Amino acid sequence: MIKHIVMWKLKEHAEGADRATNAARMKAMLDACAGIVPGILKLEAVVAQPGLEATYDVLLYSEFADQAALDAYQHHPQHVALKPFFGAVREARQCMDYEV
């Protein structure tokens, strides 16, 4: 199994919207990717909650059956279509994949 974790820190304003609006939009876009390829075991997108410690605004925690499933997700047109918006609204991005 491959775990794929990504975190985004967002710009205060981008694409005509504030940070909170863009974070909610990102979450909805990620949630829509939950079943786009076989082998996605778990896909959970969350937005930082007020009052709880967070240095990033949006987090994706996902699990894939194997590297082939992760590769299929990464190259799926629906996932690729997220990248322009995510790139426009993000200030920073961190990612880590690891096998368990």
mmCIF file of C-alpha atoms in Angstrom:
data_model
loop_
_atom_site.group_PDB
_atom_site.id
_atom_site.type_symbol
_atom_site.label_atom_id
_atom_site.label_comp_id
_atom_site.label_asym_id
_atom_site.label_seq_id
_atom_site.Cartn_x
_atom_site.Cartn_y
_atom_site.Cartn_z
ATOM 1 C CA MET A 1 0.000 0.000 0.000
ATOM 2 C CA ILE A 2 1.156 3.547 -0.807
ATOM 3 C CA LYS A 3 0.173 6.481 1.385
ATOM 4 C CA HIS A 4 0.059 9.838 -0.404
ATOM 5 C CA ILE A 5 -0.116 12.970 1.757
ATOM 6 C CA VAL A 6 -0.182 16.519 0.397
ATOM 7 C CA MET A 7 -0.524 19.844 2.230
ATOM 8 C CA TRP A 8 -1.179 23.271 0.750
ATOM 9 C CA LYS A 9 -0.697 26.705 2.301
ATOM 10 C CA LEU A 10 -2.907 29.155 0.437
ATOM 11 C CA LYS A 11 -2.511 32.772 -0.573
ATOM 12 C CA GLU A 12 -4.631 35.258 1.349
ATOM 13 C CA HIS A 13 -6.433 36.177 -1.917
ATOM 14 C CA ALA A 14 -6.238 34.495 -5.325
ATOM 15 C CA GLU A 15 -8.471 33.819 -8.303
ATOM 16 C CA GLY A 16 -10.934 36.442 -7.067
ATOM 17 C CA ALA A 17 -11.573 34.752 -3.733
ATOM 18 C CA ASP A 18 -10.267 34.693 -0.176
ATOM 19 C CA ARG A 19 -8.313 31.874 1.458
ATOM 20 C CA ALA A 20 -11.336 30.235 3.105
ATOM 21 C CA THR A 21 -13.343 30.183 -0.133
ATOM 22 C CA ASN A 22 -10.438 28.707 -2.093
ATOM 23 C CA ALA A 23 -9.796 26.098 0.613
ATOM 24 C CA ALA A 24 -13.436 24.981 0.457
ATOM 25 C CA ARG A 25 -13.269 24.820 -3.339
ATOM 26 C CA MET A 26 -10.074 22.739 -3.194
ATOM 27 C CA LYS A 27 -11.677 20.308 -0.760
ATOM 28 C CA ALA A 28 -14.708 19.869 -3.008
ATOM 29 C CA MET A 29 -12.476 19.284 -6.035
ATOM 30 C CA LEU A 30 -10.403 16.694 -4.158
ATOM 31 C CA ASP A 31 -13.492 14.967 -2.757
ATOM 32 C CA ALA A 32 -14.743 14.554 -6.338
ATOM 33 C CA CYS A 33 -11.598 12.519 -7.123
ATOM 34 C CA ALA A 34 -12.327 9.832 -4.515
ATOM 35 C CA GLY A 35 -13.308 7.102 -6.945
ATOM 36 C CA ILE A 36 -11.767 8.118 -10.247
ATOM 37 C CA VAL A 37 -9.453 5.097 -10.552
ATOM 38 C CA PRO A 38 -9.452 1.556 -9.179
ATOM 39 C CA GLY A 39 -7.079 1.081 -6.266
ATOM 40 C CA ILE A 40 -7.925 4.212 -4.285
ATOM 41 C CA LEU A 41 -8.447 2.769 -0.838
ATOM 42 C CA LYS A 42 -9.007 6.069 0.981
ATOM 43 C CA LEU A 43 -9.094 9.718 -0.008
ATOM 44 C CA GLU A 44 -9.740 12.305 2.687
ATOM 45 C CA ALA A 45 -9.453 16.053 2.088
ATOM 46 C CA VAL A 46 -9.683 18.391 5.069
ATOM 47 C CA VAL A 47 -9.557 22.135 5.652
ATOM 48 C CA ALA A 48 -7.800 23.578 8.704
ATOM 49 C CA GLN A 49 -10.273 24.282 11.469
ATOM 50 C CA PRO A 50 -10.321 27.566 13.381
ATOM 51 C CA GLY A 51 -9.001 27.190 16.903
ATOM 52 C CA LEU A 52 -6.848 24.138 16.121
ATOM 53 C CA GLU A 53 -3.156 24.365 15.355
ATOM 54 C CA ALA A 54 -2.395 24.278 11.641
ATOM 55 C CA THR A 55 0.422 25.667 9.537
ATOM 56 C CA TYR A 56 -1.227 24.600 6.272
ATOM 57 C CA ASP A 57 -4.746 25.239 5.033
ATOM 58 C CA VAL A 58 -5.723 22.077 3.133
ATOM 59 C CA LEU A 59 -4.526 18.513 3.592
ATOM 60 C CA LEU A 60 -5.056 15.418 1.460
ATOM 61 C CA TYR A 61 -4.567 12.021 3.075
ATOM 62 C CA SER A 62 -4.934 9.134 0.660
ATOM 63 C CA GLU A 63 -4.101 5.453 0.405
ATOM 64 C CA PHE A 64 -3.570 3.473 -2.783
ATOM 65 C CA ALA A 65 -3.373 -0.267 -3.284
ATOM 66 C CA ASP A 66 -0.020 0.064 -5.051
ATOM 67 C CA GLN A 67 2.205 2.393 -7.069
ATOM 68 C CA ALA A 68 0.254 1.649 -10.249
ATOM 69 C CA ALA A 69 -2.947 2.939 -8.633
ATOM 70 C CA LEU A 70 -1.201 6.123 -7.464
ATOM 71 C CA ASP A 71 0.264 6.625 -10.943
ATOM 72 C CA ALA A 72 -3.179 6.158 -12.516
ATOM 73 C CA TYR A 73 -4.610 8.761 -10.117
ATOM 74 C CA GLN A 74 -1.775 11.216 -10.789
ATOM 75 C CA HIS A 75 -2.299 11.005 -14.560
ATOM 76 C CA HIS A 76 -6.102 10.837 -14.615
ATOM 77 C CA PRO A 77 -7.568 13.817 -16.528
ATOM 78 C CA GLN A 78 -9.808 14.805 -13.599
ATOM 79 C CA HIS A 79 -6.780 15.014 -11.285
ATOM 80 C CA VAL A 80 -4.646 16.812 -13.863
ATOM 81 C CA ALA A 81 -7.450 19.375 -14.291
ATOM 82 C CA LEU A 82 -7.035 20.448 -10.630
ATOM 83 C CA LYS A 83 -3.455 21.594 -11.067
ATOM 84 C CA PRO A 84 -3.980 25.033 -12.688
ATOM 85 C CA PHE A 85 -6.356 26.190 -9.941
ATOM 86 C CA PHE A 86 -4.280 24.670 -7.142
ATOM 87 C CA GLY A 87 -1.141 26.269 -8.543
ATOM 88 C CA ALA A 88 -2.817 29.668 -8.758
ATOM 89 C CA VAL A 89 -4.088 29.714 -5.161
ATOM 90 C CA ARG A 90 -1.216 28.067 -3.311
ATOM 91 C CA GLU A 91 1.623 29.760 -1.544
ATOM 92 C CA ALA A 92 3.387 26.496 -0.674
ATOM 93 C CA ARG A 93 2.927 22.746 -1.146
ATOM 94 C CA GLN A 94 4.407 19.751 0.644
ATOM 95 C CA CYS A 95 4.024 16.134 -0.419
ATOM 96 C CA MET A 96 5.140 12.763 0.847
ATOM 97 C CA ASP A 97 4.500 9.281 -0.515
ATOM 98 C CA TYR A 98 5.548 6.181 1.392
ATOM 99 C CA GLU A 99 4.965 2.465 1.212
ATOM 100 C CA VAL A 100 3.628 0.419 4.113
#
